[in-house]
XYZ file of C-alpha atoms in Angstrom:
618
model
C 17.413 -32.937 -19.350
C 16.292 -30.459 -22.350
C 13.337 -28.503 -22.379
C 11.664 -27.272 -24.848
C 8.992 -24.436 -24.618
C 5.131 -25.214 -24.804
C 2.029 -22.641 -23.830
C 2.447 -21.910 -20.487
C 4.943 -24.672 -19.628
C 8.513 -23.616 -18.257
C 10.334 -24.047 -21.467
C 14.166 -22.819 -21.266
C 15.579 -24.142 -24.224
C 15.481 -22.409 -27.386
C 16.146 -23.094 -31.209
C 15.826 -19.737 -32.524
C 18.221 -16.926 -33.122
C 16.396 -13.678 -32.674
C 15.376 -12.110 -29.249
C 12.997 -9.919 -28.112
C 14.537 -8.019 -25.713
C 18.458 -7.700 -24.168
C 19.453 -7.808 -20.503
C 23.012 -6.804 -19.772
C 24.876 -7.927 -16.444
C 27.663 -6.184 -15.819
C 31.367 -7.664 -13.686
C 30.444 -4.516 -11.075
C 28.726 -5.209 -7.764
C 25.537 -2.698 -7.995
C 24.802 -0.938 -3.923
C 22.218 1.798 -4.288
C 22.646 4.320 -1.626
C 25.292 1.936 0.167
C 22.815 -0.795 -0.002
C 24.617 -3.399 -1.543
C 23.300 -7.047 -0.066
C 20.155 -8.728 0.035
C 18.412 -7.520 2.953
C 15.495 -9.627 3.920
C 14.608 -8.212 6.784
C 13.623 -5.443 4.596
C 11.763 -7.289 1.875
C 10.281 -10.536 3.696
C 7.748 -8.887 5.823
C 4.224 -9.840 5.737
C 1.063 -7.550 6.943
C -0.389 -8.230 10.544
C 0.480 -10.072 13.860
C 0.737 -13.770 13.700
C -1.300 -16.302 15.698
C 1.145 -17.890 18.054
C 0.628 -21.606 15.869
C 1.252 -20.082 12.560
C 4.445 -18.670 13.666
C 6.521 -21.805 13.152
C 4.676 -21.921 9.419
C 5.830 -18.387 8.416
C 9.280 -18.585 9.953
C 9.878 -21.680 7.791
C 9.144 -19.805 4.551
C 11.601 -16.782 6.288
C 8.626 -14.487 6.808
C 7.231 -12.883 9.745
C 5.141 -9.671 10.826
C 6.086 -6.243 9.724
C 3.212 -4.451 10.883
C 0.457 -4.263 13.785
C -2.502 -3.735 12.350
C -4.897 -0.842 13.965
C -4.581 -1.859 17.910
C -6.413 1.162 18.721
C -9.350 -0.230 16.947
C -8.792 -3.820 18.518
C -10.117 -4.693 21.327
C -11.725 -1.319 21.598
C -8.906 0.026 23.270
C -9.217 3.525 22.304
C -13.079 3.410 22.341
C -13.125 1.597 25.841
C -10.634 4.312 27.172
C -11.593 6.897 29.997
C -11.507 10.353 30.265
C -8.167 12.280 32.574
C -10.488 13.046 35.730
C -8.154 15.814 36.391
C -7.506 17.400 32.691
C -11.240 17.048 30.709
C -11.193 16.120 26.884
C -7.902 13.955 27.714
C -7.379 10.314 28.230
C -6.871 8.849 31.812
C -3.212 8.780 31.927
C -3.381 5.439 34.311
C -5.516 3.585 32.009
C -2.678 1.379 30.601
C -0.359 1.475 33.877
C -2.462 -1.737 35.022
C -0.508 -4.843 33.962
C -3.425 -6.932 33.328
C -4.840 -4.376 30.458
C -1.116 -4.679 29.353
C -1.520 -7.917 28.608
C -4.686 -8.247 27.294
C -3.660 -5.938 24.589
C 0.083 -6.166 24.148
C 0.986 -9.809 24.916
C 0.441 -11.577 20.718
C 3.129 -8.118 19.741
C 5.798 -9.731 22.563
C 4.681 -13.037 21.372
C 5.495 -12.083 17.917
C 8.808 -10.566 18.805
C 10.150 -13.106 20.237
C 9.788 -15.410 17.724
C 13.540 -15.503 16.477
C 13.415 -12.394 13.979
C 15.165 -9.016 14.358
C 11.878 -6.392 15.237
C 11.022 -4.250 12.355
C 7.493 -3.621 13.129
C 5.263 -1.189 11.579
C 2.592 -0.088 14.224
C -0.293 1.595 12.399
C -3.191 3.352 14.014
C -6.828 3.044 12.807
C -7.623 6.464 14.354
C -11.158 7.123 13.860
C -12.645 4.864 16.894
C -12.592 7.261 19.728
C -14.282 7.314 23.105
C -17.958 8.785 23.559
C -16.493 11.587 25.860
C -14.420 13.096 23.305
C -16.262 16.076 21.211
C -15.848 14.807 17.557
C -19.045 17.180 16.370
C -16.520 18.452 13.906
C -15.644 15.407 12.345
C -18.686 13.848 11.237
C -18.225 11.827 15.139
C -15.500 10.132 14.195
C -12.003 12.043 14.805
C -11.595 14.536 17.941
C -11.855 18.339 17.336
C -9.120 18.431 20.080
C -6.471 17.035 18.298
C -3.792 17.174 20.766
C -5.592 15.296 22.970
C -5.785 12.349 20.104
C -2.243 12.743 20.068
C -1.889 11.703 23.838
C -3.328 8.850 23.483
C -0.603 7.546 20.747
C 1.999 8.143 23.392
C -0.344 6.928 26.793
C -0.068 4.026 24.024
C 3.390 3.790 22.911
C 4.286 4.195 26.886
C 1.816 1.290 27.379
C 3.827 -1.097 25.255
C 7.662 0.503 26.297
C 6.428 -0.550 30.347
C 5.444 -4.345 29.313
C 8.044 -4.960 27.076
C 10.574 -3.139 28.833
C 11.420 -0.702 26.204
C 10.379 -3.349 22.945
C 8.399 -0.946 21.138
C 7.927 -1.198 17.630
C 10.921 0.713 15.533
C 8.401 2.536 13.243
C 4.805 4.463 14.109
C 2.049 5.008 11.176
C -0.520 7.911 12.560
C -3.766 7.221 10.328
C -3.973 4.049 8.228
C -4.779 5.730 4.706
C -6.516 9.178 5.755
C -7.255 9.842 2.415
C -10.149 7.924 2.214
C -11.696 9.288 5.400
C -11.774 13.019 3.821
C -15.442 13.195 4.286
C -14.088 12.941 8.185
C -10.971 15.219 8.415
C -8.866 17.394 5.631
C -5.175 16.964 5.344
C -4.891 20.192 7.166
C -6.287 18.070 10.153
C -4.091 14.979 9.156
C -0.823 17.109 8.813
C -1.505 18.765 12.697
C -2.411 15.481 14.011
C 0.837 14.052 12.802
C 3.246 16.733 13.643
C 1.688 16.552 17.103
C 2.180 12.666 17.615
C 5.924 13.194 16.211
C 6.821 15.835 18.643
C 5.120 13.626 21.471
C 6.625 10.374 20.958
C 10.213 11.872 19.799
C 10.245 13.428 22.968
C 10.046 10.338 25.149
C 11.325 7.415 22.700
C 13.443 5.938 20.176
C 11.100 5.691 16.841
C 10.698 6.431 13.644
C 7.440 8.532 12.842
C 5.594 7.580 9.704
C 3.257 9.044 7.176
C 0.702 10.173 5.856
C 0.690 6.184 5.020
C -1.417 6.626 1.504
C -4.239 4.576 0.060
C -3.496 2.849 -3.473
C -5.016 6.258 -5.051
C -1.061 7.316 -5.207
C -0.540 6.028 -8.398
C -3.575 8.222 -9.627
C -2.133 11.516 -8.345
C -1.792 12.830 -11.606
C -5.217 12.967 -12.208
C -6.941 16.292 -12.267
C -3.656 17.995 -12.719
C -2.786 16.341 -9.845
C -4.960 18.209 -7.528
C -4.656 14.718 -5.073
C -0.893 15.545 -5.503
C -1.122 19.006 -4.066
C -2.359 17.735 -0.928
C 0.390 15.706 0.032
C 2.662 18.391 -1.268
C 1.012 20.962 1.903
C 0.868 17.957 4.145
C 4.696 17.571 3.539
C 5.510 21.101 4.281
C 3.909 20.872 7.123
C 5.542 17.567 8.418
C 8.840 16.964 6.401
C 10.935 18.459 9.614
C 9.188 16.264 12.176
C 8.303 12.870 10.178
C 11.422 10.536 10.004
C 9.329 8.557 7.148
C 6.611 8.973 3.928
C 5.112 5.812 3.681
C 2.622 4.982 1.190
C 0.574 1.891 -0.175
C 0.399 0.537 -3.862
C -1.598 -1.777 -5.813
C -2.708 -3.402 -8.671
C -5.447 -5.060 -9.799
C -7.153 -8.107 -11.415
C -10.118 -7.579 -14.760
C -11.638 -10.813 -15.711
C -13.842 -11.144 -18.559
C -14.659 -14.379 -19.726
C -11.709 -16.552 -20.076
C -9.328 -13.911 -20.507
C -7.732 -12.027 -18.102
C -5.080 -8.401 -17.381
C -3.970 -6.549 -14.674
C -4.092 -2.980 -13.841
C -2.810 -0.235 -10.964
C 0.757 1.332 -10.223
C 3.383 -0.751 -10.903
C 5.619 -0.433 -12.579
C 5.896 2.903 -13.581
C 3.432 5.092 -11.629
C 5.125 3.559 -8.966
C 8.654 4.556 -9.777
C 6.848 8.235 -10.815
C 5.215 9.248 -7.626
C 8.370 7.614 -5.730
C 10.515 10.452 -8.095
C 7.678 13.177 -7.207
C 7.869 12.387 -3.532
C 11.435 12.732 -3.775
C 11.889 15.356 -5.857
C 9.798 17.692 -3.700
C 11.672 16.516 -0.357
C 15.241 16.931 -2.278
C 13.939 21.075 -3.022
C 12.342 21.476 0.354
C 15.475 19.518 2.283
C 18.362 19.028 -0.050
C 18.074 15.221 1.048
C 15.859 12.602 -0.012
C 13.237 11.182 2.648
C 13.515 7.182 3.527
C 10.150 5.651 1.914
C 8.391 2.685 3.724
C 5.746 1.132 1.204
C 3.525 -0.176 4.615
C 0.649 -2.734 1.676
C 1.442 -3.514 -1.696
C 0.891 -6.125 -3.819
C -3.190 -7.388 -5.113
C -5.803 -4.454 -4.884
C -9.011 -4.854 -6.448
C -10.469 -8.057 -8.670
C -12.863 -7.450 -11.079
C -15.479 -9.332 -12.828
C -15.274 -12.175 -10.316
C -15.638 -12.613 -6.747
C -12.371 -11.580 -4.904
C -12.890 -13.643 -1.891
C -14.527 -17.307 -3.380
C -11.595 -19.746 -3.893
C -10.280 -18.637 -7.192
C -6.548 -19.848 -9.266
C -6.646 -16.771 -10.789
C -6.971 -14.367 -8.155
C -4.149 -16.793 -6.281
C -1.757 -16.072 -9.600
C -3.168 -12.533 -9.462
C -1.616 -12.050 -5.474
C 1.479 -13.809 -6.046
C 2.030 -12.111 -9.036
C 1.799 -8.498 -8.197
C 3.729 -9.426 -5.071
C 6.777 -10.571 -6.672
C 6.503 -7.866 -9.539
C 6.121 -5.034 -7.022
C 9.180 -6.510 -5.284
C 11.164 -6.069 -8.832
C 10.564 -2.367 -8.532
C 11.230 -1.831 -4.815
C 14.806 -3.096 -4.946
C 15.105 -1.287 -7.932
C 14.358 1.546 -5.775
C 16.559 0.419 -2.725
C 18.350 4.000 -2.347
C 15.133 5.813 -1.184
C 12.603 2.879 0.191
C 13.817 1.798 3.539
C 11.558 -1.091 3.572
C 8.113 -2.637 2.593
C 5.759 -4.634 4.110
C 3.376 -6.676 1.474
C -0.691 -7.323 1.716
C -0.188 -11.022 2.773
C -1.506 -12.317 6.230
C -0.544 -16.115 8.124
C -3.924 -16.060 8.172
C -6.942 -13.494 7.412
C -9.852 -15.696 8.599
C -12.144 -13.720 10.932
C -16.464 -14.318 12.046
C -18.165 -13.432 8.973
C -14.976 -13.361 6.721
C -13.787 -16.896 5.097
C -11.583 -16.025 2.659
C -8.057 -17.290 2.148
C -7.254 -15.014 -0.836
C -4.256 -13.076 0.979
C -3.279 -16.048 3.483
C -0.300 -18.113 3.908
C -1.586 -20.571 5.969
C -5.233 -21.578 7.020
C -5.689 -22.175 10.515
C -4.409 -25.616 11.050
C -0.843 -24.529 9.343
C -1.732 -26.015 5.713
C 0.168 -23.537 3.455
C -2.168 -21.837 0.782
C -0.824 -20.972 -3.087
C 0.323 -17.811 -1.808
C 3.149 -19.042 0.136
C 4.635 -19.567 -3.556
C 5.841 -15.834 -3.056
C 7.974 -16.573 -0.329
C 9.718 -20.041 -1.566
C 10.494 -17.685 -4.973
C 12.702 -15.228 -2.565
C 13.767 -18.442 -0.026
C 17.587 -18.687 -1.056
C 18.127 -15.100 -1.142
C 19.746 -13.993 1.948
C 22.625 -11.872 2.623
C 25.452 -13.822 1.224
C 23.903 -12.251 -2.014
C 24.779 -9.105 -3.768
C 23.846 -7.025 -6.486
C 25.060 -6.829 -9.991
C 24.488 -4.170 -12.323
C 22.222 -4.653 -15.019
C 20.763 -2.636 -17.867
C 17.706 -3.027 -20.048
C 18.213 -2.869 -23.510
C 17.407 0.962 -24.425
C 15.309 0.159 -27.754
C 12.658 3.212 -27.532
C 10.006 1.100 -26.204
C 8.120 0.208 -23.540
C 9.699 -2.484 -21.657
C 7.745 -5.769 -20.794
C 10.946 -7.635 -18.804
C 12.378 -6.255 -15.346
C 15.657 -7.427 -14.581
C 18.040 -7.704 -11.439
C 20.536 -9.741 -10.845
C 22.757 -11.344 -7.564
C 25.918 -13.017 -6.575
C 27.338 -15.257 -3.986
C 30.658 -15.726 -2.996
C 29.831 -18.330 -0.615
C 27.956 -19.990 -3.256
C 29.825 -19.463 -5.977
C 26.690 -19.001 -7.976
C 25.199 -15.695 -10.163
C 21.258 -15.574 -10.477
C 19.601 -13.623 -12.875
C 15.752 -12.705 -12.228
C 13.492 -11.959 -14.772
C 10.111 -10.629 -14.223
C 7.536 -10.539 -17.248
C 4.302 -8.312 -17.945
C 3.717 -9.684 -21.179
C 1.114 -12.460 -21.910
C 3.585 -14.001 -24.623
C 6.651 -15.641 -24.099
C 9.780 -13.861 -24.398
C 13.121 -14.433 -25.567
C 15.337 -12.564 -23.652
C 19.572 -12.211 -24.996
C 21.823 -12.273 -21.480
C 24.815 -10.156 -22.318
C 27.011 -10.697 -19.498
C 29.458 -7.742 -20.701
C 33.102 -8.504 -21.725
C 32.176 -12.159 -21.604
C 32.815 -12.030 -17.949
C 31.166 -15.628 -17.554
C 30.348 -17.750 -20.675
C 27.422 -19.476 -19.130
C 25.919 -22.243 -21.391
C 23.825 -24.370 -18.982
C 21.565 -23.131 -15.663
C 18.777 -24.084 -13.921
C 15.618 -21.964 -13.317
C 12.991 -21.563 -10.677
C 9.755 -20.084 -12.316
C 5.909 -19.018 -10.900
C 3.796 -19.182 -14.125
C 0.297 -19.666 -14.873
C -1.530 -23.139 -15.993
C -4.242 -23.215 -18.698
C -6.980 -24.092 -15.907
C -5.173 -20.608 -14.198
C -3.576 -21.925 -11.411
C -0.067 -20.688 -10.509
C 2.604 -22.963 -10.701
C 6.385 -23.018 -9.396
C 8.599 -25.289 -10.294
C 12.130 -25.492 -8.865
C 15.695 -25.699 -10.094
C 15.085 -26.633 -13.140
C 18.021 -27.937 -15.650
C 18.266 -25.672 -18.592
C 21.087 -25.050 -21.859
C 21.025 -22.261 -23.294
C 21.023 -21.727 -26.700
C 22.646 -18.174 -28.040
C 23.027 -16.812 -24.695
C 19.103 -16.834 -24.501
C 16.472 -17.796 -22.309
C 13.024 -18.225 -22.399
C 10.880 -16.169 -20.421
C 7.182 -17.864 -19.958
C 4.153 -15.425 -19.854
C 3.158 -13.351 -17.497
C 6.412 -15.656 -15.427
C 8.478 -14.189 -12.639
C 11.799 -16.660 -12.757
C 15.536 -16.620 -11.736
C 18.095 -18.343 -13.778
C 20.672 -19.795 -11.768
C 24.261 -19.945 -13.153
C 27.671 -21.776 -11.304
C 30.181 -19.050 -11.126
C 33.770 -19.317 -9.624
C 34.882 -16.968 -7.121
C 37.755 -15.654 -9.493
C 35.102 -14.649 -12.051
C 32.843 -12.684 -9.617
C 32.921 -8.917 -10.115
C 36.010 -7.218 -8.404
C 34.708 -3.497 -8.003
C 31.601 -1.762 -6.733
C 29.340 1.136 -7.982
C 27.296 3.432 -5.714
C 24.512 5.172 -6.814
C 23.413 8.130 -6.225
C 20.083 10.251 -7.353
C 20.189 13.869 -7.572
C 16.803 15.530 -9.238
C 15.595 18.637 -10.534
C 15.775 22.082 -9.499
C 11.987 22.009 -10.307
C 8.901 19.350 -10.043
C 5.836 19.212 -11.729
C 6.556 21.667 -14.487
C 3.776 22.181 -17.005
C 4.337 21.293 -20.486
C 4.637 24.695 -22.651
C 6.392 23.412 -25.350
C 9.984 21.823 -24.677
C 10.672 22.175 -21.234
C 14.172 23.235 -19.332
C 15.347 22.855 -16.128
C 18.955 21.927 -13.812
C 20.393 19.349 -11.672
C 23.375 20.417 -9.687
C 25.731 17.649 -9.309
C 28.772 18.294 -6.863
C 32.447 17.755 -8.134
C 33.416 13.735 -8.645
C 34.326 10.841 -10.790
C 31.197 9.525 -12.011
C 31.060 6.042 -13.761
C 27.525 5.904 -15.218
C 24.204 7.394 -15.474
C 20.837 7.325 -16.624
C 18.140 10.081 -16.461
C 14.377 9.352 -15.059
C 11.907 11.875 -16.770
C 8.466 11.484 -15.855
C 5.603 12.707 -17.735
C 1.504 12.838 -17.540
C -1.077 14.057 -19.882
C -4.442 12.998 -20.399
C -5.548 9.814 -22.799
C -6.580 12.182 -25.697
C -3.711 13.910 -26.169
C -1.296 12.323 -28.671
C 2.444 13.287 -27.039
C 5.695 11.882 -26.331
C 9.294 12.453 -25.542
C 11.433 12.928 -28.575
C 14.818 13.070 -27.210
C 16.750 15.011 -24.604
C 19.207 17.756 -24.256
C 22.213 17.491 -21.619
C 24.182 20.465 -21.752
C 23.275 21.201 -25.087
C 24.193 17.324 -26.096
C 21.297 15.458 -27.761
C 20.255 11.696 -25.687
C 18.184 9.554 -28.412
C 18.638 6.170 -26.343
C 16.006 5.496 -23.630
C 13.228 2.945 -22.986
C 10.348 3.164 -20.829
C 9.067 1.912 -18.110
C 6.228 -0.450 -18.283
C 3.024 1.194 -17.354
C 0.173 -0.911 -16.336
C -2.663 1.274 -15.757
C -2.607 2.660 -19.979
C -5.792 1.260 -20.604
C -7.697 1.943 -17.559
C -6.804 5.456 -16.311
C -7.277 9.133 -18.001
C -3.949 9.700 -17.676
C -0.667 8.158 -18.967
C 1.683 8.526 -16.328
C 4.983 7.387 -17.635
C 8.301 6.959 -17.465
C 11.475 7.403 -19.431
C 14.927 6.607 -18.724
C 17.807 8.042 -21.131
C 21.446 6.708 -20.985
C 23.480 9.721 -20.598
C 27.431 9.660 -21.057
C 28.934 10.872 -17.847
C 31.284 13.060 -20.071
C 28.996 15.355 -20.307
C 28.518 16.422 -16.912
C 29.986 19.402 -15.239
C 30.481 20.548 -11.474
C 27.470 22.438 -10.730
C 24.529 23.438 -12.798
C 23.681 20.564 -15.951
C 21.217 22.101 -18.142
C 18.518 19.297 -18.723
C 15.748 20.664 -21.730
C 12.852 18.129 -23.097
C 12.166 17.404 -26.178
C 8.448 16.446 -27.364
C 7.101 14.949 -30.360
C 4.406 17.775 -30.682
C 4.182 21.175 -29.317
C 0.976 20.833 -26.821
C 0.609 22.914 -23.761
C -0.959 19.767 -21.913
C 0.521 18.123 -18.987
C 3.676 17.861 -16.718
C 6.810 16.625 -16.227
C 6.573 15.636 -12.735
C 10.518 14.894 -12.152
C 13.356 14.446 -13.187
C 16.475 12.165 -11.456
C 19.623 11.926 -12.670
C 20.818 8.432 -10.931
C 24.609 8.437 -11.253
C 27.169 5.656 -10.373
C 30.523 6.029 -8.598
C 33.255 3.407 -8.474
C 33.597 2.703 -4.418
C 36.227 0.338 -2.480
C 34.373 -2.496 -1.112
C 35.018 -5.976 -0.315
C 31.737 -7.874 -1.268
C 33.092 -11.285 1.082
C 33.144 -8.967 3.892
């Protein structure tokens, strides 16, 4: 069957000759830090503990729980808690030795467990419910001024769940859910002790990776205010970086509705990739090593203009669309974020709260729009790889995110396009060197309908006309192509990110700093330079110097939040020849269109490629 492309309908023939943007795939197997296969259990996770019946539903989509959501608020357990008769200001060390409290509080987390999945929870603590006993006068009554006494009670806690699971506890620990927005309650002074205490606590006595400070959305704002929000986390990272195993974060973006038209808003794509960079970048000066990155909520923040709990198509396109597009970025981002964990629930329903806006499933197991998210990423498992791809370096802004996957055992090479454009696109595959000659497919696409109700359709037969494909609006698809194991890519790259000898350098002018790269055989490269400034100043990045050699190709990253912040936040990536490097010190300088003495360049990463023996059907 041919298709041909109508408004909003999956269209994936075309009888035109021009293209609006270029995708290249390239015969090399892409890891990114040594991660080289589709790793679901890193991906597939969902936000909060399951209800025993909806576990069948989300296993049969391939999702289950990656994080416990505030069990020190449940159930009152920290509130209910008495005080050490023996030590005062502490908790009663015996409190959680009784196996029936066990239970009551730990059972649905074994339940959950033991469901068939490998356990790669994310425990998060609430931590601003505290028993009446505890002095909080310095906290607006809400956090303890002893605050190593709030840290025993996250390992009383922690030993709680080690006894009734014998030694099950959850692999990763977030301190404060998003202790940002309780500043009017405790400083990031008080955040940083608190979590340095809990580290050296539960390090001592168990097996688990310490997270934090486990941000509210407002990361993608840090620049703001010459990133005085920025500056906070910086000191809370000195304080931490040698006792935290993890920085984990959320991100979000919104929904606007006004009338019958519709955009979206927030972090991703590029503030995303930007803060990721200036998290990095300050870790790689303090440790000479980047820090593993767990992204704990992400996906659909805010709605605007309409109700963002009534039953809504819009605000169901709205979740399943940010969901998939953050997704784009994260395994973009593969060599520093260890895993993510996305703002979906089985089921959110609770007294007082109807809503189904972020759920799976309702109660009796029906699945909900939302579960479209899931049967997009189904197929993808580990028997799929990643290729190498490139976006076409044209000087502007791109609107397309590629990746791209193969199979051996499925002899099969998908490409996956994600749009942010309301207009269709025609987007040129270039599989490089003609290493397959594809000229018929079949596509699996989540669009939008005109009443603005998502809609996936699956496997879809397409031709392709000119080595192009049509790329619906606002569509997140993968284009399926037959490829025989003798055509599949026979060598790997590795990459590899080294950054700046400096972060968040004002803008005086053209700016200059270094990366130091260490002696090797290096088989590609790109450079990341980030930049803010506020909305009224008129700037931009001209070109860049690499050891004195002039870069003019780049494109940038597409940045959501243009219209809605003060600040544009964005980000540039340059293709730079690996001939130029040396061993050692690379002079780096920045080129701007004008010469203002507003704004930063927040980092810089040099991601670089090695060729690397690997056997991909291993």
């Amino acid at each position: 069957m041919k298709w041909t492309l109508v408004l909003f309908t999956l269209g994936l023939s075309v009888d035109i000759v021009y293209s609006d943007t270029t995708v290249t795939i390239y015969p090399q197997w892409l890891a990114k830090g040594g991660n080289l296969r589709y790793e679901a259990d890193r991906w597939n996770k969902h936000n909060g503990l399951e209800y025993e019946s909806l576990i069948p539903s989300c296993r049969s989509i391939r999702t289950d729980s990656g994080r416990w959501i505030h069990e020190d608020y449940d159930d009152s357990l920290f509130k209910d808690w008495p005080e050490d008769p023996n030590h005062s200001g502490y908790p009663d060390p015996n409190y959680l030795k009784n196996v029936t409290k066990q239970k009551e509080v730990f059972s649905r987390y074994l339940t959950n467990i033991k469901s068939g999945y490998k356990n790669e929870m994310v425990m998060m603590m609430r931590a601003h419910n505290w028993p009446n006993w505890m002095n909080q006068s310095q906290h607006e009554g809400q956090f303890p001024n002893n605050i190593d006494a709030a840290a025993e009670f996250m390992l009383l806690m922690v030993q709680g769940i080690y006894d009734f699971t014998k030694g099950q506890i959850p692999p990763y620990f977030e301190t404060i859910n998003e202790p940002d927005a309780q500043w009017k309650i405790m400083n990031f002074t008080t955040v940083s002790i608190f979590h340095k205490l809990v580290a050296e606590k539960l390090h001592a006595r168990f097996n688990i990776n310490v997270a934090g400070p486990t941000l509210t959305g407002y990361s993608g704002a840090a620049d703001r205010n010459d990133f005085s929000f920025w500056s906070q986390v910086a000191q809370f990272m000195d304080t931490t970086l040698e006792y935290l195993d993890v920085f984990s974060f959320h991100s979000y973006n919104s929904l606007i509705v006004s009338g019958k038209s519709h955009r979206f808003a927030g972090m991703n794509e590029a503030r995303l990739v930007a803060f990721v960079d200036l998290v990095e970048n300050y870790a790689y000066l303090k440790t000479g090593k980047i820090t593993p990155i767990i992204i704990s909520e992400y996906g659909r923040g805010g709605v605007t203009g309409i109700s963002s709990t009534a039953p809504s198509g819009i605000v169901d396109f709205a979740t399943i669309y940010h969901s998939n597009a953050h997704r784009f970025t994260q395994l973009g981002l593969r060599e520093y974020i260890d895993r993510t964990v996305v703002f979906l629930l089985a089921n959110e329903k609770y007294p007082g709260h109807d809503s189904l806006n972020w759920s799976l499933f309702t109660l009796q197991g029906n699945a909900t729009h939302i579960v479209d998210v899931y049967k997009f990423w189904y197929n993808f498992t580990s028997d799929y790889a990643f290729i190498r791809t490139t976006s076409q370096y044209d000087g502007e802004e791109r609107t397309v995110s590629p990746l791209a996957m193969s199979s051996s055992l499925y002899n099969e090479t998908v490409i996956l396009l994600h749009s942010y454009s309301q207009k269709s696109k025609n987007v040129k595959l270039v599989f490089q060197d003609g290493w397959i000659k594809p000229t018929t497919g079949e596509a699996t696409c989540i669009t939008i309908k005109d009443n603005w109700d998502p809609v996936i359709t699956f496997n879809e037969p397409f031709d392709m006309t000119q080595g192009m494909v049509v790329l619906p609006p606002e569509a997140t698809c993968h284009f399926t192509f037959k490829t025989p194991s003798n055509t599949l890519p026979s060598v790997t790259l590795n990459e590899t990110t080294y950054y700046g000898a400096d972060s968040l350098i004002p803008i005086k002018g053209n700016i200059k700093t270094v990366i130091s790269l260490p002696n090797g055989q290096y088989h590609s490269a790109r450079l990341r330079v980030s930049t803010s400034w506020p909305i009224n100043v008129t700037n931009s990045v001209s070109y860049i110097t690499f050891n004195l050699h002039r870069l003019n190709s780049f494109y940038k990253l597409y940045d959501s939040d243009k219209f809605d912040s003060p600040t544009y936040w964005e980000v540039w990536e340059f293709d730079v020849p690996t001939s130029l490097f040396v061993t050692g010190a690379n002079q780096v300088q920045v080129h701007f269109s004008n010469n203002m003495t507003a704004g930063y360049v927040s980092s810089l990463a040099l991601v670089t490629a090695k060729l690397v023996p690997f056997d991909v059907k291993s």
